[in-house]
Amino acid sequence: MIKKLAIGLFALSASVASTLAVAAGPEVPLMHANNDITDKASLQRGAKLFLNYCLGCHQMQYQRYERTFRDIGIPTEIGQEQLIFDGSKVGSHILNAIDPKDAAKWFGATPPDLTLVDRVRGTDWVYTYLKSFYKDETRPFGVNNIVFPSVGMPHVLQELQGLPTPVTHEVEEHGHKVTKIVGTETDGSGEMSNDEYDHAARDITNFLAYVGEPSRLESESIGIKVIGFLFILFILAFLLKKEYWRDVH
């Protein structure tokens, strides 16, 4: 019995590992996001971009509007007026109205919830993903992605970035020359310049990093205060020690 259970657990773990490896895509160098979750202006821009361009398909079922607005410095009235588009109450979770069955039919799979995508994938992966779409007419939506091959979604930020084309390079693998996509270059049709889009991608990434662990903003603030308190306590203890030992010496 124990032997069968061990074999079953091993098979299950191997299957999960294989699935994760396929989902992770090929090994590609990741760009550094260099984001800063204490930058509230960046978080506000990222929230605006996410709610306008991503929420139609990807929801955040574990995050509430009110908590988000409070944490990143958006007045509740302004957030409710300008960033809640479906009439939801400010205390509601950040959800969308798309039917999961319809979404699975349109995209091949239900678009994942993105509350914890930064925790699962990593900040640099998210940033690289947003900058790695390219034109691929063989795909249903006309685009593909370097870090997520055969991605089943359109490039929703295309109007901002334009339609990138792949930059290829020939490399030798196992004695054969193969063509690999090493980057992309935009066609210039987007509303933003390359630098502006880089900042937009970084802002969205920053916002997703915050949503993955909202308590970090408060934790880091408390941590700085605790370190300051301990530093002052150390000085007082040092002066007190000198006072106590003055007569001994």
Short mmCIF file of C-alpha atoms in Angstrom, two decimals:
data_model
loop_
_atom_site.label_atom_id
_atom_site.label_comp_id
_atom_site.label_asym_id
_atom_site.label_seq_id
_atom_site.Cartn_x
_atom_site.Cartn_y
_atom_site.Cartn_z
CA MET A 1 0.00 0.00 0.00
CA ILE A 2 2.73 2.44 1.00
CA LYS A 3 4.74 1.48 -2.10
CA LYS A 4 1.74 2.18 -4.38
CA LEU A 5 1.14 5.51 -2.64
CA ALA A 6 4.79 6.51 -3.11
CA ILE A 7 4.69 5.58 -6.79
CA GLY A 8 1.46 7.56 -7.23
CA LEU A 9 2.90 10.66 -5.54
CA PHE A 10 6.05 10.45 -7.66
CA ALA A 11 4.00 10.20 -10.86
CA LEU A 12 1.85 13.15 -9.79
CA SER A 13 4.85 15.33 -8.94
CA ALA A 14 6.49 14.47 -12.27
CA SER A 15 3.29 15.40 -14.11
CA VAL A 16 2.99 18.73 -12.27
CA ALA A 17 6.66 19.54 -12.91
CA SER A 18 6.24 18.77 -16.60
CA THR A 19 3.12 20.95 -16.82
CA LEU A 20 4.86 23.87 -15.11
CA ALA A 21 7.87 23.54 -17.40
CA VAL A 22 5.65 23.70 -20.48
CA ALA A 23 3.69 26.67 -19.10
CA ALA A 24 6.87 28.53 -18.27
CA GLY A 25 7.95 28.55 -21.91
CA PRO A 26 11.51 28.44 -23.19
CA GLU A 27 14.48 29.81 -21.30
CA VAL A 28 14.87 33.41 -22.43
CA PRO A 29 16.82 36.23 -20.80
CA LEU A 30 14.46 38.36 -18.74
CA MET A 31 14.58 42.14 -18.73
CA HIS A 32 14.97 43.86 -15.36
CA ALA A 33 11.81 45.69 -14.34
CA ASN A 34 13.61 48.00 -11.89
CA ASN A 35 10.24 48.85 -10.37
CA ASP A 36 9.61 50.51 -7.03
CA ILE A 37 6.36 49.71 -5.21
CA THR A 38 6.79 52.77 -2.99
CA ASP A 39 6.44 54.99 -6.08
CA LYS A 40 2.75 55.85 -5.74
CA ALA A 41 2.63 57.85 -8.97
CA SER A 42 3.80 54.74 -10.84
CA LEU A 43 1.25 52.58 -9.00
CA GLN A 44 -1.53 55.01 -9.90
CA ARG A 45 -0.56 54.98 -13.59
CA GLY A 46 -0.28 51.20 -13.51
CA ALA A 47 -3.73 50.86 -11.93
CA LYS A 48 -5.23 53.12 -14.58
CA LEU A 49 -3.62 51.13 -17.41
CA PHE A 50 -4.62 47.77 -15.93
CA LEU A 51 -8.23 48.76 -15.29
CA ASN A 52 -8.57 50.25 -18.79
CA TYR A 53 -6.76 47.62 -20.85
CA CYS A 54 -6.57 44.35 -18.88
CA LEU A 55 -9.65 44.08 -16.66
CA GLY A 56 -11.92 43.24 -19.58
CA CYS A 57 -10.49 39.70 -19.51
CA HIS A 58 -8.28 39.40 -16.40
CA GLN A 59 -9.82 40.06 -13.02
CA MET A 60 -8.35 40.37 -9.52
CA GLN A 61 -10.80 38.45 -7.39
CA TYR A 62 -8.70 38.73 -4.20
CA GLN A 63 -8.22 42.50 -4.34
CA ARG A 64 -10.75 45.22 -3.50
CA TYR A 65 -11.09 48.63 -5.15
CA GLU A 66 -11.23 50.45 -1.81
CA ARG A 67 -8.03 48.86 -0.47
CA THR A 68 -6.28 49.59 -3.75
CA PHE A 69 -7.31 53.25 -3.85
CA ARG A 70 -6.31 53.77 -0.22
CA ASP A 71 -2.92 52.09 -0.53
CA ILE A 72 -1.79 53.85 -3.69
CA GLY A 73 -3.12 57.29 -2.81
CA ILE A 74 -6.18 57.67 -5.03
CA PRO A 75 -9.10 59.50 -3.35
CA THR A 76 -12.09 57.16 -3.11
CA GLU A 77 -14.42 59.55 -4.94
CA ILE A 78 -12.05 59.95 -7.89
CA GLY A 79 -11.35 56.22 -8.04
CA GLN A 80 -15.03 55.38 -8.02
CA GLU A 81 -15.81 57.96 -10.69
CA GLN A 82 -12.91 57.33 -13.06
CA LEU A 83 -11.69 53.76 -12.48
CA ILE A 84 -14.79 51.67 -11.75
CA PHE A 85 -16.55 51.17 -15.07
CA ASP A 86 -19.28 48.62 -14.25
CA GLY A 87 -21.05 50.37 -11.40
CA SER A 88 -19.51 48.13 -8.72
CA LYS A 89 -19.36 49.46 -5.18
CA VAL A 90 -16.01 50.75 -4.01
CA GLY A 91 -15.82 47.93 -1.46
CA SER A 92 -16.20 45.25 -4.15
CA HIS A 93 -13.53 42.92 -5.41
CA ILE A 94 -11.98 43.82 -8.78
CA LEU A 95 -14.01 41.54 -11.07
CA ASN A 96 -15.15 41.61 -14.69
CA ALA A 97 -18.35 40.52 -16.39
CA ILE A 98 -16.87 38.06 -18.90
CA ASP A 99 -18.47 34.61 -18.87
CA PRO A 100 -15.78 31.95 -18.20
CA LYS A 101 -17.34 29.53 -20.72
CA ASP A 102 -17.42 32.19 -23.45
CA ALA A 103 -13.86 33.25 -22.60
CA ALA A 104 -12.64 29.66 -22.87
CA LYS A 105 -14.35 29.39 -26.25
CA TRP A 106 -12.82 32.63 -27.55
CA PHE A 107 -9.30 32.29 -26.17
CA GLY A 108 -8.90 28.53 -25.85
CA ALA A 109 -8.78 28.81 -22.06
CA THR A 110 -10.31 31.04 -19.40
CA PRO A 111 -8.07 34.10 -18.88
CA PRO A 112 -6.32 33.66 -15.52
CA ASP A 113 -6.90 35.82 -12.49
CA LEU A 114 -3.90 38.15 -12.12
CA THR A 115 -3.99 38.91 -8.40
CA LEU A 116 -0.95 36.72 -7.73
CA VAL A 117 0.72 36.61 -11.14
CA ASP A 118 3.73 38.57 -9.88
CA ARG A 119 4.19 36.18 -6.95
CA VAL A 120 3.98 33.14 -9.25
CA ARG A 121 5.90 34.34 -12.30
CA GLY A 122 8.19 37.02 -10.90
CA THR A 123 8.37 40.76 -11.53
CA ASP A 124 10.98 40.56 -14.30
CA TRP A 125 8.94 37.88 -16.12
CA VAL A 126 5.82 40.06 -16.09
CA TYR A 127 7.76 43.07 -17.39
CA THR A 128 9.44 41.03 -20.12
CA TYR A 129 6.12 39.48 -21.11
CA LEU A 130 4.52 42.90 -21.62
CA LYS A 131 7.42 43.88 -23.89
CA SER A 132 7.65 40.62 -25.86
CA PHE A 133 4.58 40.51 -28.10
CA TYR A 134 5.31 40.35 -31.82
CA LYS A 135 3.47 39.98 -35.11
CA ASP A 136 2.69 36.37 -36.02
CA GLU A 137 0.01 35.87 -38.66
CA THR A 138 -0.16 32.13 -37.92
CA ARG A 139 -1.75 32.83 -34.53
CA PRO A 140 -5.52 33.40 -34.08
CA PHE A 141 -5.04 36.97 -32.82
CA GLY A 142 -2.14 37.76 -35.14
CA VAL A 143 0.48 37.98 -32.36
CA ASN A 144 2.76 35.71 -30.36
CA ASN A 145 5.02 36.21 -27.35
CA ILE A 146 8.69 35.37 -26.84
CA VAL A 147 8.41 34.29 -23.20
CA PHE A 148 4.96 32.68 -23.62
CA PRO A 149 4.92 30.95 -27.04
CA SER A 150 1.50 30.34 -28.61
CA VAL A 151 -0.11 32.73 -26.15
CA GLY A 152 -3.88 32.73 -26.56
CA MET A 153 -4.60 36.45 -26.27
CA PRO A 154 -4.34 39.61 -28.37
CA HIS A 155 -1.76 42.29 -27.72
CA VAL A 156 -4.12 44.54 -25.77
CA LEU A 157 -1.53 47.31 -25.50
CA GLN A 158 -0.97 47.42 -29.27
CA GLU A 159 -2.55 50.86 -29.64
CA LEU A 160 0.06 52.15 -27.20
CA GLN A 161 3.12 50.26 -28.44
CA GLY A 162 2.26 49.61 -32.05
CA LEU A 163 2.68 46.19 -33.67
CA PRO A 164 6.18 44.84 -32.95
CA THR A 165 7.97 42.60 -35.41
CA PRO A 166 10.44 39.90 -34.33
CA VAL A 167 14.21 40.39 -34.44
CA THR A 168 15.84 37.06 -35.31
CA HIS A 169 19.33 35.65 -35.03
CA GLU A 170 20.85 32.41 -36.34
CA VAL A 171 22.45 30.16 -33.75
CA GLU A 172 23.87 26.67 -33.86
CA GLU A 173 22.22 23.99 -31.77
CA HIS A 174 23.20 20.30 -31.85
CA GLY A 175 25.09 20.81 -35.07
CA HIS A 176 22.24 22.57 -36.87
CA LYS A 177 21.61 26.23 -37.53
CA VAL A 178 18.31 27.46 -36.14
CA THR A 179 16.68 30.86 -36.24
CA LYS A 180 15.75 32.26 -32.85
CA ILE A 181 13.76 35.34 -31.94
CA VAL A 182 15.97 37.48 -29.73
CA GLY A 183 13.86 40.62 -29.47
CA THR A 184 11.26 42.84 -31.10
CA GLU A 185 11.08 46.23 -32.73
CA THR A 186 7.92 48.28 -33.05
CA ASP A 187 6.49 49.57 -36.31
CA GLY A 188 5.98 53.06 -34.87
CA SER A 189 2.19 52.96 -35.17
CA GLY A 190 1.55 53.20 -31.43
CA GLU A 191 0.51 56.24 -29.44
CA MET A 192 3.67 56.01 -27.31
CA SER A 193 7.36 56.23 -28.06
CA ASN A 194 9.59 53.30 -27.08
CA ASP A 195 10.59 55.01 -23.83
CA GLU A 196 7.01 55.89 -22.98
CA TYR A 197 5.88 52.31 -23.54
CA ASP A 198 8.77 51.01 -21.41
CA HIS A 199 7.51 53.22 -18.58
CA ALA A 200 3.92 52.07 -19.13
CA ALA A 201 4.96 48.41 -19.00
CA ARG A 202 6.97 49.13 -15.84
CA ASP A 203 3.97 50.89 -14.26
CA ILE A 204 1.67 47.92 -14.93
CA THR A 205 4.33 45.55 -13.62
CA ASN A 206 4.73 47.70 -10.52
CA PHE A 207 0.98 47.66 -9.91
CA LEU A 208 0.84 43.86 -10.26
CA ALA A 209 3.78 43.56 -7.85
CA TYR A 210 1.85 45.64 -5.31
CA VAL A 211 -1.37 43.64 -5.79
CA GLY A 212 0.52 40.38 -5.25
CA GLU A 213 1.47 41.53 -1.73
CA PRO A 214 -0.38 44.72 -0.71
CA SER A 215 0.94 44.54 2.86
CA ARG A 216 4.48 45.21 1.62
CA LEU A 217 3.81 48.94 1.47
CA GLU A 218 2.81 49.01 5.13
CA SER A 219 5.42 46.43 6.17
CA GLU A 220 8.30 48.39 4.64
CA SER A 221 7.08 51.60 6.26
CA ILE A 222 6.83 49.90 9.65
CA GLY A 223 10.25 48.28 9.12
CA ILE A 224 11.91 51.67 8.58
CA LYS A 225 10.27 53.03 11.74
CA VAL A 226 11.37 49.98 13.75
CA ILE A 227 14.97 50.34 12.55
CA GLY A 228 14.89 54.03 13.49
CA PHE A 229 13.51 53.18 16.94
CA LEU A 230 16.19 50.52 17.50
CA PHE A 231 18.91 52.96 16.42
CA ILE A 232 17.72 55.57 18.94
CA LEU A 233 17.39 52.86 21.62
CA PHE A 234 20.98 51.75 20.92
CA ILE A 235 22.28 55.31 21.42
CA LEU A 236 20.36 55.69 24.68
CA ALA A 237 21.58 52.29 25.92
CA PHE A 238 25.16 53.19 24.99
CA LEU A 239 24.97 56.51 26.89
CA LEU A 240 23.36 54.78 29.85
CA LYS A 241 26.13 52.16 29.90
CA LYS A 242 28.79 54.89 29.89
CA GLU A 243 27.03 56.62 32.78
CA TYR A 244 26.83 53.43 34.84
CA TRP A 245 30.50 52.51 34.29
CA ARG A 246 31.92 56.01 34.78
CA ASP A 247 32.54 55.53 38.53
CA VAL A 248 33.90 52.00 38.08
CA HIS A 249 36.79 53.23 35.98
#
